[in-house]
Coordinates of C-alpha atoms in Angstrom, one line a residue:
X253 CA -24.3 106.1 -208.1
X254 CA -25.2 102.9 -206.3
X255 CA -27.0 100.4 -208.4
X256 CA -28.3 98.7 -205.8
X257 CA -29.8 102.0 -204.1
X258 CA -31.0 102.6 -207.6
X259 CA -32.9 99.2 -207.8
X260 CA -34.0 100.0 -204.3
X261 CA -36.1 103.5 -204.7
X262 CA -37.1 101.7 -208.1
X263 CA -38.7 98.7 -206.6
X264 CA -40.2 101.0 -203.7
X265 CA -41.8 103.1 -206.1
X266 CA -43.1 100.3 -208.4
X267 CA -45.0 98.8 -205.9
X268 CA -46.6 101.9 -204.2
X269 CA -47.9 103.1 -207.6
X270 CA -48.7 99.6 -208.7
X271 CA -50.7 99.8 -205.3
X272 CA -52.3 103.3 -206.4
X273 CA -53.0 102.6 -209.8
X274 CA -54.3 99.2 -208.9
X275 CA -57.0 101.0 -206.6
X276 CA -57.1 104.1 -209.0
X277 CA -58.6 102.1 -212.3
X278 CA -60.1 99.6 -210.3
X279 CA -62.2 101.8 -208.1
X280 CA -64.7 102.6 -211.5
X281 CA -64.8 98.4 -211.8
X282 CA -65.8 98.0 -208.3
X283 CA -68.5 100.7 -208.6
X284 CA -70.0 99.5 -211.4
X285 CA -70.1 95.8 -210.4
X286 CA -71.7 97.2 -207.0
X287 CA -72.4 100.4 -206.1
X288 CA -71.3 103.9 -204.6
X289 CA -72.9 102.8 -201.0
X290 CA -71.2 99.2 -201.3
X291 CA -67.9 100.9 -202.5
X292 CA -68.0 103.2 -199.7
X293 CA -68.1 100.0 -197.1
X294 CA -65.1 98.7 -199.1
X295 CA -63.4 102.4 -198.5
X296 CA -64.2 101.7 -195.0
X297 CA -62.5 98.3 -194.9
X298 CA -59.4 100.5 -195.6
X299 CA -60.5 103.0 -192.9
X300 CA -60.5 100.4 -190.5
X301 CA -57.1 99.1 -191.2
X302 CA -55.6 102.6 -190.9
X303 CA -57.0 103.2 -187.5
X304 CA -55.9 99.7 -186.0
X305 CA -52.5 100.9 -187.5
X306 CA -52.3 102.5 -183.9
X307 CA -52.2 99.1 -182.6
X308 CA -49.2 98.9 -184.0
X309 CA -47.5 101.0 -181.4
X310 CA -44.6 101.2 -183.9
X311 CA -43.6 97.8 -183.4
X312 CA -42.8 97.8 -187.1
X313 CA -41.2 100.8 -187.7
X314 CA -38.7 99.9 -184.1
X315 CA -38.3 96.6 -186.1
X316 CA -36.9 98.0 -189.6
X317 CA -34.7 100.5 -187.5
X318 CA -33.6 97.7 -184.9
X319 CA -32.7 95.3 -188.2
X320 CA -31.0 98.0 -190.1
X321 CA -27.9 98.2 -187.6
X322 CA -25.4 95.8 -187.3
X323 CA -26.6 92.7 -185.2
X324 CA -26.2 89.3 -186.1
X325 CA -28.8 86.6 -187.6
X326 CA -29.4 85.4 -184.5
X327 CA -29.9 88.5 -182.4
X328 CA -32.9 89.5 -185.2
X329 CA -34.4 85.6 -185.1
X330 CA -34.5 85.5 -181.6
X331 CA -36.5 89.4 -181.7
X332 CA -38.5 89.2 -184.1
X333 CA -39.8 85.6 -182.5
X334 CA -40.6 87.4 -179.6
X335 CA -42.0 89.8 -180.7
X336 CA -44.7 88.2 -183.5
X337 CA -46.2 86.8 -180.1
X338 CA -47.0 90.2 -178.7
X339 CA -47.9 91.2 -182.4
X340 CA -50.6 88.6 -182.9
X341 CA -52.2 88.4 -179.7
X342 CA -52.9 92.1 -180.0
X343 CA -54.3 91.9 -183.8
X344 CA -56.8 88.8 -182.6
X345 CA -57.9 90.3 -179.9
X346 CA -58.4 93.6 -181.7
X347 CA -60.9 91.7 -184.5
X348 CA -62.5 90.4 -181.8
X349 CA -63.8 93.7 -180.6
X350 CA -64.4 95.2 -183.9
X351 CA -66.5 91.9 -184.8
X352 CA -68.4 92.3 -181.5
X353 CA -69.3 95.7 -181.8
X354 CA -70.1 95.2 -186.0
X355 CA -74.4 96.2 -185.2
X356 CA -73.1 99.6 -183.2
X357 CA -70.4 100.4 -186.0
X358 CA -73.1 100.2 -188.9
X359 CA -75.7 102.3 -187.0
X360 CA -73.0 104.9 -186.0
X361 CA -70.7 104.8 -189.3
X362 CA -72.5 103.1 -192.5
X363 CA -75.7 105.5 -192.4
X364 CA -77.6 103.9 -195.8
X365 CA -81.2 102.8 -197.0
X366 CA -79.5 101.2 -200.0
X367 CA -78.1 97.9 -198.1
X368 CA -79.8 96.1 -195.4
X369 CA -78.2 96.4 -191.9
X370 CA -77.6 92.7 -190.8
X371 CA -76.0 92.2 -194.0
X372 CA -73.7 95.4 -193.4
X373 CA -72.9 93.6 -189.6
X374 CA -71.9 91.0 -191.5
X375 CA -69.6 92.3 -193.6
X376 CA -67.9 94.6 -190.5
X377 CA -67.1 91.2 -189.0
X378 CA -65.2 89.9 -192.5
X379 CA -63.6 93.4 -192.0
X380 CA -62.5 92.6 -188.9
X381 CA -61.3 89.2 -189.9
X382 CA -59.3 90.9 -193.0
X383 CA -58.1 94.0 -191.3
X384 CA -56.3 92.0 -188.7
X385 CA -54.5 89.6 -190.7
X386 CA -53.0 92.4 -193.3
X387 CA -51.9 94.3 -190.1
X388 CA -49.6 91.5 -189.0
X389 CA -47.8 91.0 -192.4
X390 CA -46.4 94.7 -191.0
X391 CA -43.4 93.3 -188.7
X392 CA -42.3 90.7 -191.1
X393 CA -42.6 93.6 -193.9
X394 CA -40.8 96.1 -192.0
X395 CA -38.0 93.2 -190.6
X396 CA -37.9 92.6 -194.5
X397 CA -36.4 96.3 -195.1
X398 CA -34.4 96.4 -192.2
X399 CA -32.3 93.8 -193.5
X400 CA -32.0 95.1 -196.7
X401 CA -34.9 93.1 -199.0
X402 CA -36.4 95.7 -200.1
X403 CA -37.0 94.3 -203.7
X404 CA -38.0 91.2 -202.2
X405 CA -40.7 92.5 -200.2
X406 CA -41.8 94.9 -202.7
X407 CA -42.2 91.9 -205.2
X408 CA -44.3 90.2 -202.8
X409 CA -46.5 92.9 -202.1
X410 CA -46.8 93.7 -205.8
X411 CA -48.2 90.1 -206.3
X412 CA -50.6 90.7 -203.3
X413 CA -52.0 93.7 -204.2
X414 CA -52.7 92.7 -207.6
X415 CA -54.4 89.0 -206.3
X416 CA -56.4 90.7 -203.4
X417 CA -57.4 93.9 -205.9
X418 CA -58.0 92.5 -209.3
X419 CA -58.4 88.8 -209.1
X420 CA -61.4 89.6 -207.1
X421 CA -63.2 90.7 -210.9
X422 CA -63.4 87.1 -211.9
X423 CA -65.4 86.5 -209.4
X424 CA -67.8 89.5 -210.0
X425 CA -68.2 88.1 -213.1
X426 CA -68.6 84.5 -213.1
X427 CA -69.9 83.7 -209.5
X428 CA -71.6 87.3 -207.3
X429 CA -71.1 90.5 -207.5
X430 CA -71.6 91.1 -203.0
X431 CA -69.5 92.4 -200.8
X432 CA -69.2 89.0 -198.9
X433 CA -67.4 87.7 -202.5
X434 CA -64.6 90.8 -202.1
X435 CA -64.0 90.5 -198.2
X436 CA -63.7 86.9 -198.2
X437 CA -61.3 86.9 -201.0
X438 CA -59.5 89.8 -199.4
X439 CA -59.4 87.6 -196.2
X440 CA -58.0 84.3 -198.1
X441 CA -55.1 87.0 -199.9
X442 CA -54.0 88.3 -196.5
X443 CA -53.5 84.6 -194.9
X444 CA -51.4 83.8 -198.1
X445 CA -49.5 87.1 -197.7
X446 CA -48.5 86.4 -194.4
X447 CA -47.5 82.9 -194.5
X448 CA -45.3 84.0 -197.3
X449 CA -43.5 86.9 -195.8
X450 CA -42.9 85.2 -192.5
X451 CA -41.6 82.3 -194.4
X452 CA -39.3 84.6 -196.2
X453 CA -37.6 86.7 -193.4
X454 CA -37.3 83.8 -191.0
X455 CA -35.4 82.0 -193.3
X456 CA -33.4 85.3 -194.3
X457 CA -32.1 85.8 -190.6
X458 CA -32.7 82.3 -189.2
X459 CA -28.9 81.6 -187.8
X460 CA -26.8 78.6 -188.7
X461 CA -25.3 77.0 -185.5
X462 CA -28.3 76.8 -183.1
X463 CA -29.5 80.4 -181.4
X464 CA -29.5 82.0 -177.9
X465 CA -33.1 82.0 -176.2
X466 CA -31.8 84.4 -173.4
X467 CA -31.6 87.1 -175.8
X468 CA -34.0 90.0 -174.8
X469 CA -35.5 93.0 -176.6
X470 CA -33.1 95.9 -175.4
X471 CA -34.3 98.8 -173.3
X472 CA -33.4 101.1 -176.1
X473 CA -35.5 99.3 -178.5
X474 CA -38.9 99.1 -176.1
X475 CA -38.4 103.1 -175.3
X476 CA -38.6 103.5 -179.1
X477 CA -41.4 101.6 -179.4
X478 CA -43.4 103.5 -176.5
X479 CA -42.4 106.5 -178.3
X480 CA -43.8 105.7 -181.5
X481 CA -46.7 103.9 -179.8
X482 CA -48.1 107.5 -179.2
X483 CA -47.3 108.6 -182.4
X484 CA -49.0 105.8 -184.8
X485 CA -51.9 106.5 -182.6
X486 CA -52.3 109.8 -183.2
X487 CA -51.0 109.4 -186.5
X488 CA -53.5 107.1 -187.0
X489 CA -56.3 109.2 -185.8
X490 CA -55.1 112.6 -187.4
X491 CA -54.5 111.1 -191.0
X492 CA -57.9 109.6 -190.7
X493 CA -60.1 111.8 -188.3
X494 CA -61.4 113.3 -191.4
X495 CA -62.9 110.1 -192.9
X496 CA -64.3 109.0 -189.3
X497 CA -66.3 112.4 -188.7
X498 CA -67.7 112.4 -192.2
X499 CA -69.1 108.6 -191.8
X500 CA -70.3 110.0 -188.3
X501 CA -72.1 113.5 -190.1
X502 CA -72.9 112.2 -193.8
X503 CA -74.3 109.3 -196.0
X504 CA -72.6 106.4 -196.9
X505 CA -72.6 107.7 -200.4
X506 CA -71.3 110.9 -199.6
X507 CA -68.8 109.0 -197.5
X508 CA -67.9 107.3 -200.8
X509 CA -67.4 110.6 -202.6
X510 CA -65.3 112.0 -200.2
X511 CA -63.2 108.8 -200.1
X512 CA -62.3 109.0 -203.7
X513 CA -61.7 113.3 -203.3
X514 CA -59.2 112.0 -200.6
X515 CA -57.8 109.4 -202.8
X516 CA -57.2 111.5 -205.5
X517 CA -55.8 114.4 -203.8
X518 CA -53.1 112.3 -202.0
X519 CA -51.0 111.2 -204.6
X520 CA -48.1 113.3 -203.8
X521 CA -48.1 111.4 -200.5
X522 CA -48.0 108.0 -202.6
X523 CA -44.9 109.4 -204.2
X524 CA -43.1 110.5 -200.8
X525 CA -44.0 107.1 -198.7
X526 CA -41.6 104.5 -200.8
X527 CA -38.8 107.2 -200.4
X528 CA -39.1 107.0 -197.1
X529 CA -39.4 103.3 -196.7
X530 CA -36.1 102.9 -198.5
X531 CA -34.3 106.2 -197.0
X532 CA -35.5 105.5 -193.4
X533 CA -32.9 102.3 -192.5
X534 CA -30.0 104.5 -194.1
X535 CA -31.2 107.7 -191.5
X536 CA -31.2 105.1 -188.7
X537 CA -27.5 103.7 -189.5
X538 CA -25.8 107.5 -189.9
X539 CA -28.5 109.3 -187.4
X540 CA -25.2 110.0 -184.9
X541 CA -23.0 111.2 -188.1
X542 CA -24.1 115.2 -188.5
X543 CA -22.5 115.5 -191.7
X544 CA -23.8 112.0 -193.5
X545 CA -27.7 113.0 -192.1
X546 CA -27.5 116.4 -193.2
X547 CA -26.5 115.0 -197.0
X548 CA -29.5 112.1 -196.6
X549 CA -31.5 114.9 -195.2
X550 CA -30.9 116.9 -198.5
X551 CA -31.0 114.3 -200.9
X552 CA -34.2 113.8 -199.6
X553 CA -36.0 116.9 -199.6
X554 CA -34.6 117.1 -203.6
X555 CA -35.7 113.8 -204.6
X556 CA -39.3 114.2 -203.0
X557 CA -40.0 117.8 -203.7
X558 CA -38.9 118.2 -207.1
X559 CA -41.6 115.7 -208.2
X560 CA -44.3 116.4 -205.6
X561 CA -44.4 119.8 -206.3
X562 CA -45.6 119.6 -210.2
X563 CA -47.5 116.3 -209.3
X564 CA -49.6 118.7 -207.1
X565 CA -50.0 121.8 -209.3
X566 CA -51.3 119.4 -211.7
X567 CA -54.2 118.0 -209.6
X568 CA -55.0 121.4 -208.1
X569 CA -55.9 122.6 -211.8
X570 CA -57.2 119.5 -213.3
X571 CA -59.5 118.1 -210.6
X572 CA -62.7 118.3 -212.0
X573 CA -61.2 117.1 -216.1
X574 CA -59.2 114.3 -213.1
X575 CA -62.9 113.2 -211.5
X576 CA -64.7 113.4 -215.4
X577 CA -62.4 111.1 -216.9
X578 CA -62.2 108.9 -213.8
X579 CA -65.7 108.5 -213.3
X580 CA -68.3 110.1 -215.0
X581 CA -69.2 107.3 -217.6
X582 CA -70.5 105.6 -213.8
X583 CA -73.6 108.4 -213.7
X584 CA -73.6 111.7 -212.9
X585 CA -74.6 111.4 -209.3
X586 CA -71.2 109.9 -208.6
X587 CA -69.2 113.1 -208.6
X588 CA -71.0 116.1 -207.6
X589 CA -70.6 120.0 -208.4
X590 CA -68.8 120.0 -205.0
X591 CA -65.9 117.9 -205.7
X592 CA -63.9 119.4 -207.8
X593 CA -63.4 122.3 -204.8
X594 CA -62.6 119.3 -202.0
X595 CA -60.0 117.8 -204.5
X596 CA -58.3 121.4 -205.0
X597 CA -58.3 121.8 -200.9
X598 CA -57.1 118.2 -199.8
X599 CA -54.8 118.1 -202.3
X600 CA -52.9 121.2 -201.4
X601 CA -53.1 119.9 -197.6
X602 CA -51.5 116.9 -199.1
X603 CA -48.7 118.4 -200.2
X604 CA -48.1 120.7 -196.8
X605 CA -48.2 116.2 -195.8
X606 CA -45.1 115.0 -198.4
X607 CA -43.3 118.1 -197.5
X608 CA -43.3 117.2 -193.7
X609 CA -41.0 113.6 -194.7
X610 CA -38.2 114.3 -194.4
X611 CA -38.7 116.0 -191.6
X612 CA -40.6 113.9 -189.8
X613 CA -38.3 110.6 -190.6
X614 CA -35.1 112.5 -189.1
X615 CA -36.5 112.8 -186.4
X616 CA -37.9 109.3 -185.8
X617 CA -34.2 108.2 -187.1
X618 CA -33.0 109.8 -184.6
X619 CA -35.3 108.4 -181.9
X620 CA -36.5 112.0 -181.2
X621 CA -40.0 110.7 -180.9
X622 CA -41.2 113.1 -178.4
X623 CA -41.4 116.0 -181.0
X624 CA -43.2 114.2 -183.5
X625 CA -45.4 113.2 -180.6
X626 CA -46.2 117.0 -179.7
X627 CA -46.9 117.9 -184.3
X628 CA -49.7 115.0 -184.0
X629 CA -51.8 115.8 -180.5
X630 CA -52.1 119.1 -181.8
X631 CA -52.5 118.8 -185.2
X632 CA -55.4 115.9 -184.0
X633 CA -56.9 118.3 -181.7
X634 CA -57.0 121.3 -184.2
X635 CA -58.0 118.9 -186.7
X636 CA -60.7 117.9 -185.6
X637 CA -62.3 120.4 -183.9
X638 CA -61.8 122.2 -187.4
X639 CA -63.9 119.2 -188.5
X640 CA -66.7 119.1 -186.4
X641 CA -67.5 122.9 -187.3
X642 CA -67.2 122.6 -190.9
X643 CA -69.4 119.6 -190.9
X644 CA -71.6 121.3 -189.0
X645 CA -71.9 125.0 -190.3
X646 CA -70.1 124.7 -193.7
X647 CA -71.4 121.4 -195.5
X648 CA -70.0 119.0 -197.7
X649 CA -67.5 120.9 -199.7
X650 CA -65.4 122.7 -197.2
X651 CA -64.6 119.3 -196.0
X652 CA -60.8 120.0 -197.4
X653 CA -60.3 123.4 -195.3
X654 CA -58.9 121.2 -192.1
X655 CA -56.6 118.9 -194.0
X656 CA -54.9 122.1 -195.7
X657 CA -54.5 123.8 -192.3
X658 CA -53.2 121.2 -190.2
X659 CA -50.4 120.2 -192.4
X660 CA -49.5 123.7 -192.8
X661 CA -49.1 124.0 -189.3
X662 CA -47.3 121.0 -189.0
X663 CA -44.5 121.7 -191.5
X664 CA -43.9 125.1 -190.1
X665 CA -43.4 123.2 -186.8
X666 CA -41.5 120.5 -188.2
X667 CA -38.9 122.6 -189.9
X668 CA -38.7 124.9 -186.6
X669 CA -37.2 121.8 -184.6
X670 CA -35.4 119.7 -186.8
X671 CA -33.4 123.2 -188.3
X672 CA -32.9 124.3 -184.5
X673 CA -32.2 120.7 -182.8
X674 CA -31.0 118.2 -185.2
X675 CA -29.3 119.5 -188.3
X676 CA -27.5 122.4 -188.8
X677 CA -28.0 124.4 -192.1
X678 CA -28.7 127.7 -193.6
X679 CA -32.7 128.0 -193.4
X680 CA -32.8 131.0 -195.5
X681 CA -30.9 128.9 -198.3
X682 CA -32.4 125.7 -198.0
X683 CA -36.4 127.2 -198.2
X684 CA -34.8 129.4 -201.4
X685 CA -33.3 126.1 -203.6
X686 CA -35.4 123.5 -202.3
X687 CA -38.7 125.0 -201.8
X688 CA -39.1 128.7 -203.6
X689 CA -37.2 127.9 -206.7
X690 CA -38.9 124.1 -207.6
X691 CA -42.2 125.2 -206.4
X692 CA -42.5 128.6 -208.6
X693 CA -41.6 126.8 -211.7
X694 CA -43.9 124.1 -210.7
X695 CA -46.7 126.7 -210.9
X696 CA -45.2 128.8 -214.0
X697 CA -45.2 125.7 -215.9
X698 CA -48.5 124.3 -214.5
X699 CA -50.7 128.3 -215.2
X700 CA -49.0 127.7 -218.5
X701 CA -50.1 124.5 -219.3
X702 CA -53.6 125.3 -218.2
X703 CA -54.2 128.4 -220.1
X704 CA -53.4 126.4 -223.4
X705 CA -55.5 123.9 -222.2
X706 CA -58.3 126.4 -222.2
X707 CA -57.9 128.5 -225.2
X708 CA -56.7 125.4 -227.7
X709 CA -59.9 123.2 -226.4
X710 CA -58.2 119.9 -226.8
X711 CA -58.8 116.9 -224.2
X712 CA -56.6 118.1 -221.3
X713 CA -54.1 114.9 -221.1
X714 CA -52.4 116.1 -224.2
X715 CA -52.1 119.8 -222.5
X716 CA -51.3 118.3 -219.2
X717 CA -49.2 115.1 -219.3
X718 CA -46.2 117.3 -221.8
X719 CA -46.7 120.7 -219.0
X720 CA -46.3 117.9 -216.1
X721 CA -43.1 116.2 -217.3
X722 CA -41.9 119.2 -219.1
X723 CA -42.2 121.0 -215.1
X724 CA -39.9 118.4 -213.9
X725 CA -36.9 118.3 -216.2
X726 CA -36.9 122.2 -216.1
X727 CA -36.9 121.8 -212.2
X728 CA -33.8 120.0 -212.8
X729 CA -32.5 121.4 -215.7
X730 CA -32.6 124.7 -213.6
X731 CA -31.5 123.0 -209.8
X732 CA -27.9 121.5 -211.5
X733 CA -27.3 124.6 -213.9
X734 CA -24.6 125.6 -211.2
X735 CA -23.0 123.0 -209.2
X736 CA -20.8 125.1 -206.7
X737 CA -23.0 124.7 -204.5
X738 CA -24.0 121.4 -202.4
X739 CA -27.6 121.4 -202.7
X740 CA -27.7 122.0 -206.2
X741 CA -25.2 118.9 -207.2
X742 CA -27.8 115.9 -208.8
X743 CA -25.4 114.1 -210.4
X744 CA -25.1 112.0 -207.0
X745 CA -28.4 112.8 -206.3
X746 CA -29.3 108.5 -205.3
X747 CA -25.7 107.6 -204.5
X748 CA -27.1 107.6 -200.8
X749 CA -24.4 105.4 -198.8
X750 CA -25.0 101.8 -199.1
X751 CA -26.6 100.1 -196.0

């Protein structure tokens, strides 16, 4: 097993659930020291980053890929310089529309008698200023991995997140508890981050004897990037329609409650995106090499399944003990009757997400854009349209319904092309071991654990937690019982080949 790859997934990991836990415990904090309306405008702070994401036009991802192979320091200097240009110029002029438009976005999106409208304009335009710096740091983050500092960049970003999320407190305390206080201090936290990543990488790959300015960004690279320019838009749009048509159809507040229903529910997809930023360079080096893909591919599905699928059995059951513990001691009109349902819903739609990365990053490793490209227009367009109706005609709590249809959909599609295109393998055997098997005992375990929970009476952690953990060493207990077969072997389940 490589250590390094080891040190890798570990450092990936440790900053996305720093990240998540971070917003998890601090959520209560920030209600309390505000309010659900004002949280919900901080909710939409992060709403608005997501969307601009499609601004993006993969730029990022086309970076990490373009750093992972083997080109010199001063092939990736002369790049990345060029392309931080493009980058920025698109991110300015993109907070300048935002912050022009602020008065139309609060009368369309931020629907509340709670906070006074000029001062919601206000904050929009801080929104806009914030939103647009942390979406630069994204090529100098993504150059970061492509190169192979993974831990470095994870380090930084654990430091960020914790400056920009808890260091805000202090200043509930001791100076204003206002909106302006947290998006000013997010603003001053993103310039730092910045500074400090570009600083990093440029003096990672800057080159030692001079460098050639009549380098260009190859053809292959820029028909990559138009590929994925269509799918981070509709990426974009169909991770987060949900959260635009509920700010367009319901309250602020409600807005809020749904917002931390999402939050909750998508946990699983915390789990399967650090994976994926440290698996994704090693798909791009081997994507011509059938054999070494198919193994990655594997690795993959084991790795992210096996805990995703008790991860998600245990917020199905326990989402309303989940939302009581997290928030309750806030008021009872924080978490309604109706939540508990949503949670359940987006949460099993969340999981139909995680499944679909492995899938979905083969593909882009391969440059098969086009594909993913067809899974998001329609999954956008069903999406939504599911949407409208149920906010319409079904109210509050059937919010979830879409989410879990979609992604359904969208794994069945995903698995369809990359089993019939890309890599070659037994269907049958891989949905028995990797899927069947994992997620049955996930669910044994997980009905066990519950009906303890209810006939003993005891809190449900000390039901839960042991039935969680307990899920995922029998997973693998069970999965490496027999190792004639290649999917079953975990003893080499990390020792992914070293980029």
């Amino acid at each position: 097993m490589g250590n390094s790859n080891l040190i890798r997934i570990f450092s990936n990991y440790f900053g996305k659930i720093w990240n998540f836990l971070s917003i998890f415990l601090l959520t209560p904090v920030y209600i309390y020291y505000l309010d659900i309306d004002s949280y919900a405008v901080i909710a939409f702070y992060t709403l608005v980053i997501s969307i601009i994401t499609l601004a993006d036009a993969g730029v990022a991802s086309a970076v990490t890929r373009e750093f992972s192979l083997n080109n010199g320091k001063d092939y990736k200097y002369n790049i990345l310089k060029k392309i931080e240009k493009i980058y920025w110029l698109i991110f300015l002029l993109i907070g300048i529309i935002i912050a022009i438009n602020s008065t139309k976005i609060v009368e369309v999106y931020l629907k509340t008698n709670e906070i006074d409208g000029g001062y919601l304009s206000n904050c929009v335009v801080l929104i806009a200023i914030g939103a647009s710096i942390q979406l630069i740091s994204s090529i100098y983050f993504g150059a970061l991995f492509g190169v192979g500092r993974q831990v470095t960049a994870n380090i930084i970003q654990i430091i960020w997140t914790t400056s920009k999320s808890l260091m805000v407190i202090p200043l509930f305390i001791f100076y204003e508890s206002s909106l302006y206080v947290f998006f000013i201090w997010q603003i001053a936290c993103n310039i730092f981050y910045v500074i400090f990543l570009r600083y990093v990488i440029f003096k990672e790959i800057k080159p030692k004897l001079g460098m050639n300015s009549n380098i260009t960004i190859p053809k292959e690279m820029i028909r990559y990037i138009g590929g994925m320019f269509l799918i981070s838009m509709f990426s974009a749009l169909n991770m987060q329609a949900d959260k635009i048509i509920v700010s367009y159809y319901f309250s602020l507040k409600e807005f809020g409650q749904y917002w931390i229903a999402s939050y909750l529910s998508q946990l699983c997809i915390f789990i399967g995106v650090p994976m994926a930023a440290f698996l994704f360079p090693i798909l791009s080096k081997y994507h011509n090499d059938q054999n070494g893909i198919k193994k990655i591919f594997i690795k993959y599905t084991n790795l992210l399944y096996y805990v995703v699928f008790p991860l998600s059995v245990f917020i199905f059951l326990y989402s309303g003990e989940i939302l009581n513990i997290w928030m309750s001691h806030l008021g009872k009109d924080i978490i309604s009757n109706e939540m508990p349902f949503l949670v359940k819903c987006l949460s099993i739609g969340s999981l139909f997400f995680a499944m679909q990365m492995p899938f979905y990053y083969t593909l882009l490793a391969k440059a098969q854009t086009k594909y993913v490209v067809y899974q998001t227009m329609f999954q956008m367009i069903v999406g939504v349209s599911l949407l409208i109706y149920f906010s319409n005609y079904k109210g509050f709590v059937s919010l979830g319904i879409p989410w879990l249809v979609v992604n359904l959909l969208g794994l069945i599609y995903l698995i369809f092309i990359t089993f019939k295109k890309f890599i070659q393998i037994n269907v049958g055997k891989y949905l028995l071991i990797c899927v069947v098997v994992p997620l049955f005992i996930s669910i044994l375990l997980g009905w066990g654990g519950w009906f303890v929970y209810k006939m003993i009476g005891l809190n449900f952690l000390y039901i839960s937690v042991p039935f969680l953990i307990g899920s995922f060493f029998s997973i693998v207990a069970i999965m490496t019982f027999k190792e004639k077969s290649i999917l079953l072997k975990i003893k080499s389940l990390l020792d992914f080949p070293k980029d």
